[in-house]
């Protein structure tokens, strides 16, 4: 008898949670759709190079901002775009291990915190000046992995100076070099593989 009551209340609780979640998403969607009803403008800049142009989409008021100001604002945002790329590919944010919403959010926040921590450390690293063919920069992918491994060793007393180790991980800066992007789609990988 007790099992029937528990399973019934469990199902009822689950249905109630699903209704609340659906109501939240519907209200969130309605609020966002009202915000989106602003005008959107397509702007094309032709001064990139011969036969090439740059197109951007904006919702900034065309009477309030000139094309030059919009272009300047776009270029100021570029570091944000590269940060997203670093998070997605260098810190592997495009592969999530969870399927539940709150666990996915937890993974995202953990990677954001790790990214901010790594950037803070890598900003302090100074590469020694030498006569070289190319200008050199820090290898951020290796730096992120090294810092993550370093954090796993907390509590040890024999840890090396992380900034000195990172300064050895450098790559040449080759301007105007283009490679095709090699992207493989990835699915969510659950943690169940640990119990096989």
mmCIF file of C-alpha atoms in Angstrom, residues 23-194:
data_model
loop_
_atom_site.group_PDB
_atom_site.id
_atom_site.type_symbol
_atom_site.label_atom_id
_atom_site.label_comp_id
_atom_site.label_asym_id
_atom_site.label_seq_id
_atom_site.Cartn_x
_atom_site.Cartn_y
_atom_site.Cartn_z
ATOM 1 C CA UNK A 23 5.222 27.844 -17.522
ATOM 2 C CA UNK A 24 8.625 29.409 -16.716
ATOM 3 C CA UNK A 25 9.967 28.784 -20.215
ATOM 4 C CA UNK A 26 6.783 30.092 -21.862
ATOM 5 C CA UNK A 27 6.865 33.313 -19.807
ATOM 6 C CA UNK A 28 10.607 33.686 -20.484
ATOM 7 C CA UNK A 29 9.984 33.154 -24.218
ATOM 8 C CA UNK A 30 7.171 35.735 -24.287
ATOM 9 C CA UNK A 31 9.344 38.299 -22.487
ATOM 10 C CA UNK A 32 12.217 37.721 -24.907
ATOM 11 C CA UNK A 33 9.992 37.823 -27.995
ATOM 12 C CA UNK A 34 8.717 41.257 -26.903
ATOM 13 C CA UNK A 35 12.327 42.469 -26.603
ATOM 14 C CA UNK A 36 13.176 41.175 -30.090
ATOM 15 C CA UNK A 37 10.552 43.327 -31.845
ATOM 16 C CA UNK A 38 13.159 46.058 -32.333
ATOM 17 C CA UNK A 39 14.460 46.927 -35.790
ATOM 18 C CA UNK A 40 17.500 45.040 -37.044
ATOM 19 C CA UNK A 41 19.959 46.615 -39.482
ATOM 20 C CA UNK A 42 22.463 44.978 -41.812
ATOM 21 C CA UNK A 43 25.617 47.015 -42.369
ATOM 22 C CA UNK A 44 28.326 46.208 -44.900
ATOM 23 C CA UNK A 45 31.805 47.737 -44.691
ATOM 24 C CA UNK A 46 33.644 47.793 -48.006
ATOM 25 C CA UNK A 47 37.012 49.118 -46.806
ATOM 26 C CA UNK A 48 38.454 45.761 -45.645
ATOM 27 C CA UNK A 49 40.453 45.115 -48.798
ATOM 28 C CA UNK A 50 40.112 44.805 -52.565
ATOM 29 C CA UNK A 51 36.973 42.828 -53.372
ATOM 30 C CA UNK A 52 36.295 41.937 -49.731
ATOM 31 C CA UNK A 53 33.807 43.313 -47.261
ATOM 32 C CA UNK A 54 32.562 42.787 -43.749
ATOM 33 C CA UNK A 55 28.871 42.496 -42.843
ATOM 34 C CA UNK A 56 27.415 42.928 -39.376
ATOM 35 C CA UNK A 57 23.907 42.835 -37.950
ATOM 36 C CA UNK A 58 22.912 45.279 -35.237
ATOM 37 C CA UNK A 59 19.850 46.507 -33.407
ATOM 38 C CA UNK A 60 21.436 49.868 -32.541
ATOM 39 C CA UNK A 61 19.378 52.833 -33.684
ATOM 40 C CA UNK A 62 20.690 54.061 -37.044
ATOM 41 C CA UNK A 63 19.763 57.667 -36.171
ATOM 42 C CA UNK A 64 21.679 57.546 -32.873
ATOM 43 C CA UNK A 65 24.945 55.946 -34.101
ATOM 44 C CA UNK A 66 26.968 56.591 -37.239
ATOM 45 C CA UNK A 67 28.403 53.722 -39.272
ATOM 46 C CA UNK A 68 31.901 54.611 -38.029
ATOM 47 C CA UNK A 69 30.757 54.421 -34.383
ATOM 48 C CA UNK A 70 29.065 51.058 -34.977
ATOM 49 C CA UNK A 71 32.234 49.726 -36.587
ATOM 50 C CA UNK A 72 34.303 50.914 -33.604
ATOM 51 C CA UNK A 73 31.901 49.272 -31.142
ATOM 52 C CA UNK A 74 32.051 46.028 -33.117
ATOM 53 C CA UNK A 75 35.848 45.967 -32.996
ATOM 54 C CA UNK A 76 35.785 46.637 -29.254
ATOM 55 C CA UNK A 77 33.631 43.519 -28.859
ATOM 56 C CA UNK A 78 36.102 41.323 -30.721
ATOM 57 C CA UNK A 79 37.869 40.181 -27.540
ATOM 58 C CA UNK A 80 34.544 38.895 -26.242
ATOM 59 C CA UNK A 81 34.128 36.827 -29.417
ATOM 60 C CA UNK A 82 37.607 35.333 -29.077
ATOM 61 C CA UNK A 83 36.855 34.558 -25.422
ATOM 62 C CA UNK A 84 33.842 32.516 -26.538
ATOM 63 C CA UNK A 85 36.046 30.688 -29.032
ATOM 64 C CA UNK A 86 38.616 29.929 -26.307
ATOM 65 C CA UNK A 87 35.890 28.647 -23.999
ATOM 66 C CA UNK A 88 34.312 26.517 -26.680
ATOM 67 C CA UNK A 89 37.400 24.924 -28.205
ATOM 68 C CA UNK A 90 40.376 25.398 -25.852
ATOM 69 C CA UNK A 91 38.464 24.597 -22.664
ATOM 70 C CA UNK A 92 36.215 22.117 -24.499
ATOM 71 C CA UNK A 93 32.898 23.745 -23.625
ATOM 72 C CA UNK A 94 31.380 22.267 -26.782
ATOM 73 C CA UNK A 95 31.411 18.846 -25.057
ATOM 74 C CA UNK A 96 29.041 18.632 -22.127
ATOM 75 C CA UNK A 97 28.869 15.554 -19.924
ATOM 76 C CA UNK A 98 25.472 16.259 -18.415
ATOM 77 C CA UNK A 99 21.958 16.037 -19.744
ATOM 78 C CA UNK A 100 20.056 17.813 -16.961
ATOM 79 C CA UNK A 101 19.725 21.577 -17.177
ATOM 80 C CA UNK A 102 21.107 22.413 -13.721
ATOM 81 C CA UNK A 103 24.135 20.142 -14.239
ATOM 82 C CA UNK A 104 24.799 21.688 -17.654
ATOM 83 C CA UNK A 105 24.698 25.145 -16.048
ATOM 84 C CA UNK A 106 27.113 23.894 -13.391
ATOM 85 C CA UNK A 107 29.544 22.695 -16.076
ATOM 86 C CA UNK A 108 29.312 26.023 -17.905
ATOM 87 C CA UNK A 109 29.936 28.060 -14.748
ATOM 88 C CA UNK A 110 32.850 25.812 -13.768
ATOM 89 C CA UNK A 111 34.468 26.379 -17.173
ATOM 90 C CA UNK A 112 33.831 30.129 -16.970
ATOM 91 C CA UNK A 113 35.520 30.284 -13.570
ATOM 92 C CA UNK A 114 38.434 28.196 -14.858
ATOM 93 C CA UNK A 115 38.732 30.441 -17.925
ATOM 94 C CA UNK A 116 38.820 33.625 -15.823
ATOM 95 C CA UNK A 117 41.359 32.096 -13.455
ATOM 96 C CA UNK A 118 43.562 30.960 -16.370
ATOM 97 C CA UNK A 119 43.402 34.357 -18.078
ATOM 98 C CA UNK A 120 44.379 36.052 -14.855
ATOM 99 C CA UNK A 121 47.461 33.859 -14.527
ATOM 100 C CA UNK A 122 48.427 33.989 -18.210
ATOM 101 C CA UNK A 123 48.209 37.806 -18.204
ATOM 102 C CA UNK A 124 51.070 37.820 -15.684
ATOM 103 C CA UNK A 125 53.332 35.560 -17.780
ATOM 104 C CA UNK A 126 56.161 37.393 -19.558
ATOM 105 C CA UNK A 127 57.901 35.801 -22.535
ATOM 106 C CA UNK A 128 61.640 36.443 -22.659
ATOM 107 C CA UNK A 129 62.745 38.659 -25.532
ATOM 108 C CA UNK A 130 65.135 36.932 -27.959
ATOM 109 C CA UNK A 131 66.185 37.384 -31.568
ATOM 110 C CA UNK A 132 63.727 35.180 -33.424
ATOM 111 C CA UNK A 133 62.233 35.050 -36.881
ATOM 112 C CA UNK A 134 58.688 35.466 -35.545
ATOM 113 C CA UNK A 135 57.050 37.240 -32.665
ATOM 114 C CA UNK A 136 55.951 34.684 -30.043
ATOM 115 C CA UNK A 137 52.870 34.363 -27.873
ATOM 116 C CA UNK A 138 51.740 32.054 -25.114
ATOM 117 C CA UNK A 139 50.210 28.723 -26.147
ATOM 118 C CA UNK A 140 46.877 29.211 -24.389
ATOM 119 C CA UNK A 141 45.602 25.678 -24.994
ATOM 120 C CA UNK A 142 48.632 24.176 -23.237
ATOM 121 C CA UNK A 143 48.441 26.878 -20.562
ATOM 122 C CA UNK A 144 44.805 26.046 -19.763
ATOM 123 C CA UNK A 145 45.586 22.346 -19.446
ATOM 124 C CA UNK A 146 48.678 22.971 -17.335
ATOM 125 C CA UNK A 147 46.790 25.269 -14.957
ATOM 126 C CA UNK A 148 43.965 22.746 -14.647
ATOM 127 C CA UNK A 149 46.481 20.003 -13.782
ATOM 128 C CA UNK A 150 48.194 22.377 -11.374
ATOM 129 C CA UNK A 151 44.897 22.994 -9.551
ATOM 130 C CA UNK A 152 44.336 19.250 -9.171
ATOM 131 C CA UNK A 153 47.597 19.021 -7.183
ATOM 132 C CA UNK A 154 46.459 21.430 -4.460
ATOM 133 C CA UNK A 155 47.813 20.684 -1.029
ATOM 134 C CA UNK A 156 51.230 19.532 -2.268
ATOM 135 C CA UNK A 157 54.235 21.506 -1.059
ATOM 136 C CA UNK A 158 56.629 20.712 -3.934
ATOM 137 C CA UNK A 159 54.711 22.582 -6.661
ATOM 138 C CA UNK A 160 56.816 24.395 -9.281
ATOM 139 C CA UNK A 161 56.374 28.056 -10.251
ATOM 140 C CA UNK A 162 53.488 27.885 -12.733
ATOM 141 C CA UNK A 163 54.375 31.173 -14.446
ATOM 142 C CA UNK A 164 57.885 29.918 -15.304
ATOM 143 C CA UNK A 165 56.429 26.705 -16.739
ATOM 144 C CA UNK A 166 53.881 28.602 -18.821
ATOM 145 C CA UNK A 167 56.530 30.979 -20.198
ATOM 146 C CA UNK A 168 58.178 27.964 -21.885
ATOM 147 C CA UNK A 169 54.951 27.077 -23.731
ATOM 148 C CA UNK A 170 55.044 29.520 -26.634
ATOM 149 C CA UNK A 171 53.978 29.576 -30.282
ATOM 150 C CA UNK A 172 55.068 31.803 -33.178
ATOM 151 C CA UNK A 173 52.609 34.447 -34.376
ATOM 152 C CA UNK A 174 52.215 34.023 -38.133
ATOM 153 C CA UNK A 175 50.120 36.819 -39.586
ATOM 154 C CA UNK A 176 47.778 36.257 -42.564
ATOM 155 C CA UNK A 177 47.892 32.496 -42.095
ATOM 156 C CA UNK A 178 44.639 30.674 -42.827
ATOM 157 C CA UNK A 179 43.709 27.065 -42.212
ATOM 158 C CA UNK A 180 40.369 25.397 -42.739
ATOM 159 C CA UNK A 181 38.496 24.926 -39.489
ATOM 160 C CA UNK A 182 38.247 21.239 -38.580
ATOM 161 C CA UNK A 183 35.141 20.815 -36.456
ATOM 162 C CA UNK A 184 33.662 17.464 -35.525
ATOM 163 C CA UNK A 185 30.180 17.471 -33.988
ATOM 164 C CA UNK A 186 30.052 15.973 -30.487
ATOM 165 C CA UNK A 187 27.126 14.557 -28.546
ATOM 166 C CA UNK A 188 26.536 14.704 -24.816
ATOM 167 C CA UNK A 189 28.490 11.985 -23.028
ATOM 168 C CA UNK A 190 26.863 10.842 -19.819
ATOM 169 C CA UNK A 191 28.806 9.822 -16.747
ATOM 170 C CA UNK A 192 27.335 6.294 -16.933
ATOM 171 C CA UNK A 193 30.422 5.046 -18.758
ATOM 172 C CA UNK A 194 32.212 5.052 -15.408
#
